[in-house]
Short mmCIF file of C-alpha atoms and ligand atoms in Angstrom, two decimals:
data_model
loop_
_atom_site.label_atom_id
_atom_site.label_comp_id
_atom_site.label_asym_id
_atom_site.label_seq_id
_atom_site.Cartn_x
_atom_site.Cartn_y
_atom_site.Cartn_z
CA MET A 511 6.56 18.73 -19.98
CA GLU A 512 10.09 19.69 -19.00
CA SER A 513 12.16 16.58 -18.57
CA GLY A 514 15.05 18.24 -16.75
CA VAL A 515 18.65 18.66 -17.72
CA LEU A 516 20.02 15.21 -17.11
CA VAL A 517 21.68 13.27 -19.84
CA GLY A 518 23.37 9.93 -19.46
CA PHE A 519 22.21 9.39 -15.87
CA GLU A 520 23.98 6.20 -14.80
CA TYR A 521 22.59 3.23 -12.92
CA GLU A 522 24.19 0.23 -11.31
CA GLN A 523 22.17 -2.04 -13.59
CA GLU A 524 20.81 -1.69 -17.10
CA VAL A 525 17.54 0.24 -16.84
CA LYS A 526 14.84 0.69 -19.48
CA LEU A 527 11.87 3.05 -19.48
CA ARG A 528 8.82 2.56 -21.67
CA CYS A 529 5.31 4.00 -21.93
CA ILE A 530 2.65 1.34 -21.36
CA SER A 531 0.12 3.28 -23.48
CA CYS A 532 1.98 4.32 -26.65
CA GLY A 533 4.95 1.98 -26.31
CA LEU A 534 7.59 4.69 -26.79
CA GLU A 535 10.95 4.01 -25.11
CA TYR A 536 12.88 6.72 -23.28
CA GLU A 537 16.30 7.32 -21.82
CA PRO A 538 15.84 6.14 -18.21
CA ASN A 539 15.88 9.65 -16.78
CA PRO A 540 14.50 9.63 -13.21
CA ARG A 541 12.94 13.01 -13.96
CA LEU A 542 10.54 11.26 -16.32
CA THR A 543 7.51 10.14 -14.35
CA ARG A 544 4.84 10.17 -17.09
CA CYS A 545 5.07 9.73 -20.88
CA PRO A 546 5.99 13.13 -22.38
CA ARG A 547 4.23 12.21 -25.62
CA CYS A 548 0.87 10.79 -24.48
CA GLY A 549 0.78 11.32 -20.70
CA GLY A 550 0.54 7.55 -20.17
CA LEU A 551 2.04 5.54 -17.33
CA LEU A 552 5.70 4.60 -17.62
CA ASP A 553 7.16 1.25 -16.75
CA VAL A 554 10.71 0.72 -15.52
CA GLU A 555 12.61 -2.45 -16.32
CA VAL A 556 15.80 -3.33 -14.44
CA LYS A 557 18.02 -5.91 -16.10
CA PRO A 558 20.48 -7.34 -13.59
CA SER A 559 24.03 -7.84 -14.84
CA THR A 560 24.58 -10.87 -12.59
CA GLU A 561 22.72 -14.14 -12.11
CA LEU A 562 20.22 -13.84 -9.28
CA SER A 563 19.83 -16.32 -6.44
CA TRP A 564 18.19 -16.42 -3.04
CA SER A 565 21.52 -17.19 -1.42
CA LEU A 566 23.06 -14.02 -2.86
CA TRP A 567 20.28 -11.99 -1.25
CA SER A 568 19.99 -13.87 2.03
CA SER A 569 23.65 -13.17 2.74
CA ARG A 570 22.78 -9.47 3.06
CA LYS A 571 20.95 -7.43 5.67
CA PRO A 572 17.17 -7.84 5.21
CA GLY A 573 15.15 -4.96 3.77
CA VAL A 574 14.44 -3.23 0.49
CA TRP A 575 18.06 -2.81 -0.60
CA ARG A 576 18.85 -6.49 -0.13
CA TYR A 577 17.37 -6.90 -3.63
CA ARG A 578 19.38 -4.11 -5.23
CA GLU A 579 20.04 -6.06 -8.45
CA LEU A 580 16.37 -5.51 -9.31
CA LEU A 581 16.22 -1.86 -8.21
CA PRO A 582 17.08 1.29 -10.18
CA ALA A 583 19.99 2.54 -8.08
CA ALA A 584 21.99 5.54 -9.30
CA LYS A 585 25.64 4.67 -9.73
CA GLY A 586 27.70 5.70 -6.73
CA SER A 587 24.73 6.94 -4.70
CA THR A 588 24.14 6.02 -1.07
CA PRO A 589 20.51 5.02 -0.46
CA VAL A 590 18.37 7.40 1.58
CA SER A 591 17.36 4.61 3.90
CA MET A 592 16.26 3.87 7.47
CA GLY A 593 15.66 0.16 7.50
CA GLU A 594 12.45 0.01 5.46
CA GLY A 595 11.04 -3.38 4.49
CA ALA A 596 11.95 -6.58 6.37
CA THR A 597 8.48 -6.53 7.90
CA PRO A 598 7.18 -9.66 9.65
CA LEU A 599 5.02 -12.24 7.90
CA VAL A 600 2.74 -13.47 10.68
CA ARG A 601 0.57 -16.57 10.51
CA LEU A 602 -2.97 -16.00 11.75
CA GLY A 603 -4.44 -18.32 14.35
CA ARG A 604 -7.75 -17.49 15.99
CA LEU A 605 -8.95 -15.14 13.24
CA ALA A 606 -8.13 -17.63 10.48
CA GLU A 607 -10.13 -20.26 12.34
CA ARG A 608 -12.99 -17.84 12.83
CA ILE A 609 -13.32 -17.06 9.09
CA GLY A 610 -12.70 -20.63 8.00
CA ALA A 611 -9.21 -20.56 6.48
CA GLU A 612 -6.26 -22.81 7.27
CA ARG A 613 -3.16 -20.97 6.14
CA VAL A 614 -3.42 -17.22 6.26
CA TYR A 615 -0.39 -14.99 6.70
CA VAL A 616 -0.36 -11.25 7.10
CA LYS A 617 2.48 -9.02 5.93
CA HIS A 618 2.59 -6.35 8.62
CA GLU A 619 3.64 -3.27 6.68
CA GLY A 620 2.74 -1.04 9.61
CA GLN A 621 6.17 -1.95 10.96
CA ASN A 622 7.94 0.19 8.36
CA PRO A 623 9.78 3.35 9.58
CA THR A 624 6.80 5.69 9.09
CA GLY A 625 4.19 2.97 9.58
CA SER A 626 3.15 2.06 6.04
CA PHE A 627 4.42 0.25 2.92
CA LYS A 628 4.93 3.64 1.26
CA ASP A 629 8.45 3.70 2.75
CA ARG A 630 9.55 0.91 0.37
CA GLY A 631 8.86 3.13 -2.62
CA MET A 632 10.17 6.28 -1.01
CA THR A 633 13.65 4.97 -0.22
CA VAL A 634 14.15 4.22 -3.93
CA ALA A 635 12.46 7.30 -5.38
CA VAL A 636 13.92 9.84 -2.95
CA THR A 637 17.40 8.39 -3.51
CA LEU A 638 16.90 8.98 -7.25
CA ALA A 639 15.37 12.43 -6.78
CA LYS A 640 18.40 13.47 -4.75
CA ALA A 641 20.87 12.02 -7.25
CA ALA A 642 18.99 13.78 -10.07
CA GLY A 643 19.35 17.13 -8.29
CA ALA A 644 15.69 17.78 -7.44
CA ARG A 645 15.14 20.85 -5.28
CA ALA A 646 11.85 19.91 -3.67
CA VAL A 647 9.62 16.88 -3.61
CA VAL A 648 5.86 17.21 -3.81
CA VAL A 649 3.00 14.79 -3.30
CA ALA A 650 -0.78 14.55 -3.12
CA SER A 651 -1.80 12.18 -0.39
CA THR A 652 -4.58 10.79 1.75
CA GLY A 653 -1.91 10.88 4.48
CA ASN A 654 0.54 7.99 4.41
CA THR A 655 2.43 9.04 1.31
CA ALA A 656 2.75 12.51 2.82
CA ALA A 657 4.14 11.07 6.06
CA SER A 658 6.63 8.91 4.19
CA VAL A 659 7.73 11.64 1.76
CA SER A 660 8.22 14.11 4.62
CA ALA A 661 10.45 11.69 6.52
CA TYR A 662 12.58 10.59 3.56
CA ALA A 663 12.91 14.15 2.26
CA ALA A 664 14.06 15.25 5.72
CA ARG A 665 16.68 12.51 5.74
CA ALA A 666 17.85 13.47 2.24
CA GLY A 667 17.96 17.19 3.04
CA LEU A 668 15.29 18.03 0.46
CA LYS A 669 12.32 20.34 0.86
CA SER A 670 8.92 18.62 0.91
CA ILE A 671 5.47 19.93 0.06
CA VAL A 672 2.41 17.75 0.69
CA VAL A 673 -1.14 18.34 -0.51
CA VAL A 674 -3.82 16.56 1.55
CA PRO A 675 -7.65 16.70 1.69
CA GLN A 676 -8.70 19.07 4.49
CA GLY A 677 -10.55 17.34 7.32
CA LYS A 678 -10.15 13.89 5.73
CA THR A 679 -6.59 13.05 6.69
CA ALA A 680 -6.12 10.72 9.65
CA LEU A 681 -4.62 12.54 12.62
CA GLY A 682 -1.50 10.40 13.00
CA LYS A 683 -0.52 10.90 9.37
CA LEU A 684 -1.05 14.66 9.44
CA GLY A 685 0.95 14.84 12.67
CA GLN A 686 3.84 12.95 11.08
CA SER A 687 4.07 15.33 8.11
CA ILE A 688 4.06 18.31 10.44
CA LEU A 689 6.68 16.81 12.74
CA TYR A 690 9.01 15.91 9.84
CA GLY A 691 8.77 19.51 8.64
CA ALA A 692 6.85 19.32 5.39
CA ASP A 693 4.94 22.33 4.12
CA VAL A 694 1.31 21.19 4.24
CA VAL A 695 -1.31 22.37 1.76
CA GLU A 696 -4.78 21.32 2.92
CA ILE A 697 -7.13 21.35 -0.04
CA GLN A 698 -10.90 21.76 0.25
CA GLY A 699 -11.55 18.81 -2.00
CA SER A 700 -10.79 15.13 -2.42
CA PHE A 701 -7.54 13.25 -2.90
CA ASP A 702 -8.24 13.28 -6.63
CA ASP A 703 -8.39 17.10 -6.57
CA ALA A 704 -5.09 17.16 -4.66
CA LEU A 705 -3.48 14.92 -7.26
CA SER A 706 -4.53 17.04 -10.23
CA ALA A 707 -3.16 20.12 -8.44
CA VAL A 708 0.19 18.38 -7.96
CA MET A 709 0.33 17.26 -11.59
CA LYS A 710 -0.25 20.85 -12.78
CA ALA A 711 2.34 22.28 -10.40
CA VAL A 712 4.94 19.79 -11.57
CA GLU A 713 4.36 20.77 -15.19
CA GLU A 714 4.92 24.44 -14.28
CA ASP A 715 8.15 23.98 -12.37
CA TYR A 716 10.50 21.12 -13.13
CA ARG A 717 12.46 21.64 -9.89
CA LEU A 718 9.51 20.00 -8.16
CA TYR A 719 9.84 16.23 -8.09
CA PRO A 720 6.52 14.32 -7.86
CA LEU A 721 6.35 11.25 -5.63
CA ASN A 722 2.82 9.99 -6.24
CA SER A 723 2.40 6.41 -7.35
CA PHE A 724 2.19 7.31 -11.05
CA ASN A 725 5.94 7.79 -10.51
CA PRO A 726 7.24 4.44 -11.83
CA TRP A 727 10.54 4.72 -9.89
CA ARG A 728 8.68 4.63 -6.61
CA LEU A 729 6.79 1.48 -7.59
CA GLU A 730 10.14 -0.26 -8.15
CA GLY A 731 10.76 -0.09 -4.40
CA GLN A 732 7.31 -1.48 -3.64
CA LYS A 733 8.07 -4.62 -5.69
CA THR A 734 10.19 -5.79 -2.77
CA LEU A 735 7.00 -6.67 -0.87
CA ALA A 736 6.63 -9.60 -3.29
CA TYR A 737 10.30 -10.56 -2.92
CA GLU A 738 9.99 -10.73 0.86
CA ILE A 739 6.79 -12.79 0.78
CA ALA A 740 8.38 -15.30 -1.61
CA GLU A 741 11.60 -15.40 0.40
CA SER A 742 9.71 -16.07 3.65
CA LEU A 743 7.45 -18.78 2.23
CA GLY A 744 10.02 -20.36 -0.10
CA ASP A 745 7.69 -19.84 -3.07
CA ALA A 746 4.64 -17.78 -4.08
CA PRO A 747 1.41 -18.27 -2.09
CA ASP A 748 -1.88 -19.13 -3.84
CA TRP A 749 -3.33 -15.67 -3.22
CA VAL A 750 -2.08 -12.20 -2.33
CA ILE A 751 -4.77 -9.81 -1.07
CA VAL A 752 -4.16 -6.07 -1.30
CA PRO A 753 -6.31 -3.04 -0.42
CA VAL A 754 -6.56 -0.85 -3.53
CA GLY A 755 -6.65 2.94 -3.63
CA ASN A 756 -4.56 4.41 -6.42
CA ALA A 757 -3.73 0.85 -7.41
CA GLY A 758 0.05 1.30 -7.44
CA ASN A 759 0.80 -1.26 -4.78
CA ILE A 760 -1.10 -4.16 -6.30
CA SER A 761 0.62 -3.40 -9.63
CA ALA A 762 4.05 -3.28 -8.01
CA ILE A 763 3.54 -6.51 -6.06
CA TRP A 764 2.40 -8.36 -9.17
CA LYS A 765 5.41 -7.03 -11.06
CA GLY A 766 7.67 -8.30 -8.29
CA PHE A 767 6.28 -11.82 -8.49
CA ARG A 768 6.50 -11.84 -12.29
CA GLU A 769 10.17 -10.87 -12.12
CA LEU A 770 10.97 -13.61 -9.61
CA TYR A 771 9.24 -16.09 -11.90
CA GLN A 772 11.16 -14.87 -14.96
CA HIS A 773 14.44 -15.21 -13.09
CA GLY A 774 13.53 -18.74 -11.99
CA LEU A 775 13.38 -17.83 -8.30
CA ILE A 776 9.81 -19.06 -7.74
CA SER A 777 8.02 -21.98 -9.36
CA ARG A 778 4.57 -20.44 -9.74
CA LEU A 779 2.67 -17.16 -9.64
CA PRO A 780 0.04 -16.10 -7.09
CA ARG A 781 -3.44 -14.83 -7.87
CA MET A 782 -3.96 -11.18 -6.94
CA ALA A 783 -7.11 -10.01 -5.15
CA GLY A 784 -7.69 -6.23 -5.00
CA VAL A 785 -10.06 -5.01 -2.30
CA GLN A 786 -11.90 -1.69 -2.44
CA ALA A 787 -14.35 0.01 -0.06
CA GLU A 788 -17.96 0.11 -1.35
CA GLY A 789 -18.05 3.91 -1.44
CA ALA A 790 -14.77 4.10 -3.37
CA ALA A 791 -14.83 1.08 -5.67
CA PRO A 792 -14.18 2.19 -9.27
CA LEU A 793 -12.30 -1.02 -10.10
CA ALA A 794 -14.37 -3.53 -8.12
CA ARG A 795 -17.63 -2.22 -9.59
CA ALA A 796 -16.23 -2.34 -13.12
CA TRP A 797 -14.94 -5.86 -12.48
CA GLU A 798 -18.41 -7.08 -11.44
CA ARG A 799 -19.75 -5.85 -14.75
CA GLY A 800 -16.86 -7.25 -16.80
CA LEU A 801 -15.74 -3.82 -18.01
CA ASN A 802 -12.31 -2.88 -19.33
CA ARG A 803 -12.12 0.45 -17.56
CA PRO A 804 -12.97 1.70 -14.08
CA LEU A 805 -16.35 3.19 -13.19
CA PHE A 806 -14.82 6.34 -11.70
CA VAL A 807 -16.36 7.75 -8.53
CA ASP A 808 -16.50 11.54 -8.13
CA ARG A 809 -17.30 11.66 -4.42
CA PRO A 810 -15.60 8.66 -2.83
CA GLU A 811 -16.60 7.98 0.79
CA THR A 812 -15.33 5.41 3.29
CA ILE A 813 -13.95 5.21 6.81
CA ALA A 814 -10.85 3.69 5.19
CA THR A 815 -9.36 7.06 4.26
CA ALA A 816 -6.19 5.60 2.71
CA ILE A 817 -8.28 4.03 -0.06
CA ARG A 818 -10.80 6.83 -0.37
CA ILE A 819 -9.92 7.35 -4.03
CA GLY A 820 -12.35 7.61 -6.94
CA HIS A 821 -9.94 7.98 -9.88
CA PRO A 822 -7.07 5.52 -9.38
CA VAL A 823 -4.19 6.65 -11.60
CA ASN A 824 -2.61 3.22 -11.88
CA TRP A 825 -5.79 1.51 -13.05
CA PRO A 826 -4.34 0.20 -16.34
CA LYS A 827 -1.48 -1.55 -14.52
CA ALA A 828 -3.78 -2.91 -11.81
CA LEU A 829 -6.32 -4.28 -14.25
CA THR A 830 -3.51 -6.08 -16.07
CA ALA A 831 -2.17 -7.47 -12.78
CA VAL A 832 -5.53 -8.90 -11.74
CA ARG A 833 -6.30 -10.26 -15.23
CA GLU A 834 -2.89 -11.81 -15.84
CA SER A 835 -2.87 -13.43 -12.42
CA ARG A 836 -6.44 -14.81 -12.80
CA GLY A 837 -7.35 -12.79 -9.73
CA VAL A 838 -10.34 -10.68 -8.70
CA PHE A 839 -11.42 -7.27 -7.49
CA VAL A 840 -13.91 -7.26 -4.65
CA LYS A 841 -15.63 -4.57 -2.60
CA VAL A 842 -16.41 -4.53 1.11
CA SER A 843 -18.61 -2.30 3.27
CA ASP A 844 -17.39 0.01 6.03
CA ASP A 845 -19.04 -2.32 8.59
CA GLU A 846 -17.09 -5.26 7.21
CA ILE A 847 -13.86 -3.25 7.29
CA MET A 848 -14.47 -2.23 10.86
CA TRP A 849 -15.24 -5.78 11.93
CA ALA A 850 -11.99 -6.95 10.34
CA GLN A 851 -9.97 -4.19 12.02
CA ILE A 852 -11.35 -5.09 15.44
CA ALA A 853 -11.10 -8.84 14.84
CA LEU A 854 -7.42 -8.54 13.85
CA ALA A 855 -6.77 -6.58 17.01
CA ARG A 856 -8.80 -8.72 19.41
CA LEU A 857 -8.20 -12.20 18.03
CA GLU A 858 -4.58 -11.73 16.93
CA GLY A 859 -3.19 -8.67 18.70
CA ILE A 860 -2.40 -6.98 15.39
CA GLY A 861 -3.25 -3.30 15.04
CA VAL A 862 -3.90 -1.81 11.61
CA GLU A 863 -5.64 1.23 10.20
CA PRO A 864 -9.05 0.70 8.54
CA ALA A 865 -7.76 0.58 4.92
CA SER A 866 -5.44 -2.29 5.83
CA ALA A 867 -8.28 -4.22 7.42
CA ALA A 868 -10.00 -4.15 4.03
CA SER A 869 -7.72 -6.99 2.92
CA ILE A 870 -9.03 -9.21 5.75
CA ALA A 871 -12.62 -8.13 5.05
CA GLY A 872 -11.98 -9.03 1.39
CA LEU A 873 -10.54 -12.41 2.34
CA ARG A 874 -13.59 -13.17 4.47
CA LYS A 875 -15.88 -12.28 1.57
CA LEU A 876 -13.90 -14.30 -0.98
CA LEU A 877 -13.96 -17.31 1.34
CA SER A 878 -17.73 -17.03 1.74
CA LYS A 879 -18.17 -16.71 -2.03
CA GLU A 880 -15.91 -19.77 -2.45
CA VAL A 881 -13.53 -17.84 -4.71
CA ILE A 882 -10.77 -18.72 -2.24
CA SER A 883 -10.89 -22.19 -0.74
CA PRO A 884 -10.04 -22.88 2.92
CA ASP A 885 -6.89 -24.90 2.15
CA GLU A 886 -5.23 -22.32 -0.09
CA ILE A 887 -2.19 -20.37 1.11
CA VAL A 888 -3.15 -16.72 1.46
CA VAL A 889 -1.07 -13.63 2.20
CA ALA A 890 -3.05 -10.52 3.15
CA VAL A 891 -1.06 -7.29 3.01
CA LEU A 892 -1.68 -5.10 6.06
CA THR A 893 -0.67 -1.78 4.57
CA GLY A 894 -0.54 0.61 7.55
CA HIS A 895 -0.34 0.82 11.36
CA SER A 896 -3.29 1.36 13.71
CA LEU A 897 -1.60 4.38 15.33
CA LYS A 898 -2.04 6.26 12.05
CA ASP A 899 -5.72 6.77 12.79
CA PRO A 900 -6.39 7.22 16.52
CA GLU A 901 -9.98 8.33 15.89
CA ALA A 902 -10.76 5.03 14.16
CA MET A 903 -9.35 3.09 17.12
CA LEU A 904 -11.48 5.06 19.56
CA ARG A 905 -14.65 4.08 17.67
CA ALA A 906 -14.22 0.38 18.51
CA PRO A 907 -16.95 -0.57 20.96
CA THR A 908 -15.72 -1.59 24.40
CA ARG A 909 -16.52 -1.13 28.10
CA ARG A 910 -15.26 2.23 29.28
CA ILE A 911 -16.27 2.77 32.86
CA LEU A 912 -15.92 5.87 34.99
CA ALA A 913 -14.61 5.40 38.52
CA ARG A 914 -15.30 8.27 40.88
CA ASN A 915 -12.48 7.50 43.33
CA PRO A 916 -9.89 4.80 44.16
CA GLU A 917 -12.34 2.62 46.14
CA ASP A 918 -14.86 2.85 43.34
CA ALA A 919 -12.12 1.84 40.84
CA VAL A 920 -11.36 -1.24 42.95
CA SER A 921 -14.98 -2.31 42.93
CA LYS A 922 -15.33 -1.62 39.20
CA VAL A 923 -12.24 -3.73 38.44
CA LEU A 924 -13.51 -6.57 40.64
CA GLY A 925 -16.91 -6.38 38.94
CA LEU A 926 -15.24 -6.80 35.55
CA VAL A 927 -13.42 -9.99 36.60
CA GLU A 928 -16.78 -11.69 36.84
CA ILE A 929 -17.50 -11.19 33.17
CA GLU A 930 -17.00 -14.49 31.37
CA LEU A 931 -13.84 -15.11 29.43
CA GLY A 932 -13.98 -16.65 26.01
CA LYS A 933 -17.01 -14.74 24.87
CA ASP A 934 -16.74 -13.40 21.32
CA PRO A 935 -14.50 -10.32 21.60
CA THR A 936 -15.53 -9.01 18.18
CA PRO A 937 -18.43 -6.58 17.89
CA SER A 938 -21.88 -7.61 16.72
CA THR A 939 -23.39 -6.30 13.50
CA ARG A 940 -25.74 -4.14 15.56
CA GLN A 941 -22.87 -2.53 17.46
CA LEU A 942 -21.03 -1.81 14.19
CA GLU A 943 -24.10 -0.31 12.59
CA GLU A 944 -24.45 2.02 15.57
CA VAL A 945 -20.83 3.13 15.30
CA CYS A 946 -20.88 3.58 11.53
CA THR A 947 -24.09 5.66 11.54
CA ASN A 948 -22.66 7.93 14.25
CA THR A 949 -19.51 8.77 12.26
C1 LIG B 1027 -1.51 3.93 0.10
C2 LIG B 1027 -2.28 3.00 0.91
C3 LIG B 1027 -3.15 2.07 0.33
C4 LIG B 1027 -3.45 2.02 -1.13
O1 LIG B 1027 -2.36 1.73 -1.96
P1 LIG B 1027 -2.41 2.10 -3.50
O2 LIG B 1027 -1.08 1.82 -4.02
O3 LIG B 1027 -2.78 3.56 -3.57
O4 LIG B 1027 -3.49 1.26 -4.11
C5 LIG B 1027 -3.77 1.17 1.17
N1 LIG B 1027 -3.60 1.19 2.51
C6 LIG B 1027 -2.78 2.09 3.09
C7 LIG B 1027 -2.63 2.05 4.58
C8 LIG B 1027 -2.10 3.01 2.32
O5 LIG B 1027 -1.30 3.89 2.92
ZN1 LIG B 1028 3.08 7.31 -24.23
#
């Protein structure tokens, strides 16, 4: 692998780079995204030169760069930023009551600039790619990474190329990449096929900078999700629930909490729960059997396209995160995901795409299995916005009534007033089964 031409790349803080498989240490060159010796995952460590405190950070504008002492920022560079992070932590009311939990918060990552948490990683990694003189950025994606890369590359003045599975990318995400001006390669294959294509292309031409989540620089930005949760709550919660696809986010969030703990900024660590969809559950199925490696899935299938991944690249980091935190992996069905998506919308007014609803479906399951108890403080990460996947929204069962003319519309509206209020607004199992078998 060509590691580029950079020597002595300078950061604002001391930065270390190490392979988690073979243990070799490297110069912290942002061009290094996998171990040149063994191909293993790399881990970045940022050692702040000043003492950290919440008051230092809270005096700054909220968002990813508020925590810059723990981020790998190139010396003298201006962040490629548009206000990512600083997403609301919302306490659930009616839905929490419905599933039997007292203190559930959701971190609404759909409120990031391109509508998913991916923006946290992209502001850091694209800033580095630009400083390191990359010509083009490239990414394999189920959709959200592509949307985020396209936007941040546009802002940085870099070319972007995205590789997405043909016919399996949610419409909103594909539309974003096109609008932001990425070149779009639609592959007749899965996300995993797209990712291996990107890895090969990057080895052929070092001017291409890869932004998938094996890129450890990107995960540094995603750590800030943990910082914000801890800052909002004043400490770590009991549980953090995260939908798992490539398993980068759960790894990054765990890393963030560990760092806060090491720097004495929180008094305890949360337990991490990773949620996968039944048809794409290499980690959850391995976890049930007590295995040390994933049971890879060659043809992953789920309505939650953002986690429709059978070979999660970050599995070693994610397994460590869940083990170290005394957490769990759990799988949920498409029906359960859909119920959670609709329940969040209709009981709380919060719109998310199906993959994000997996964290609520997982919470509901873990409560019923008594893994999580009703009085524990839970944060569920809602990874992406409902507008990402208009087709999924349109599948939610509701009354849609045709009115032939204005008078007819008046009578239809008046007829609807009669329908009782307070009836359960979430769909029945039968309704969900109908929807899921028709899609
Ligand atoms: C990327 C993504 C995920 C999965 O995150 P990983 O880091 O790949 O595990 C989940 N939900 C949404 C909406 C995403 O965009
Ligand atoms: Zn190695």
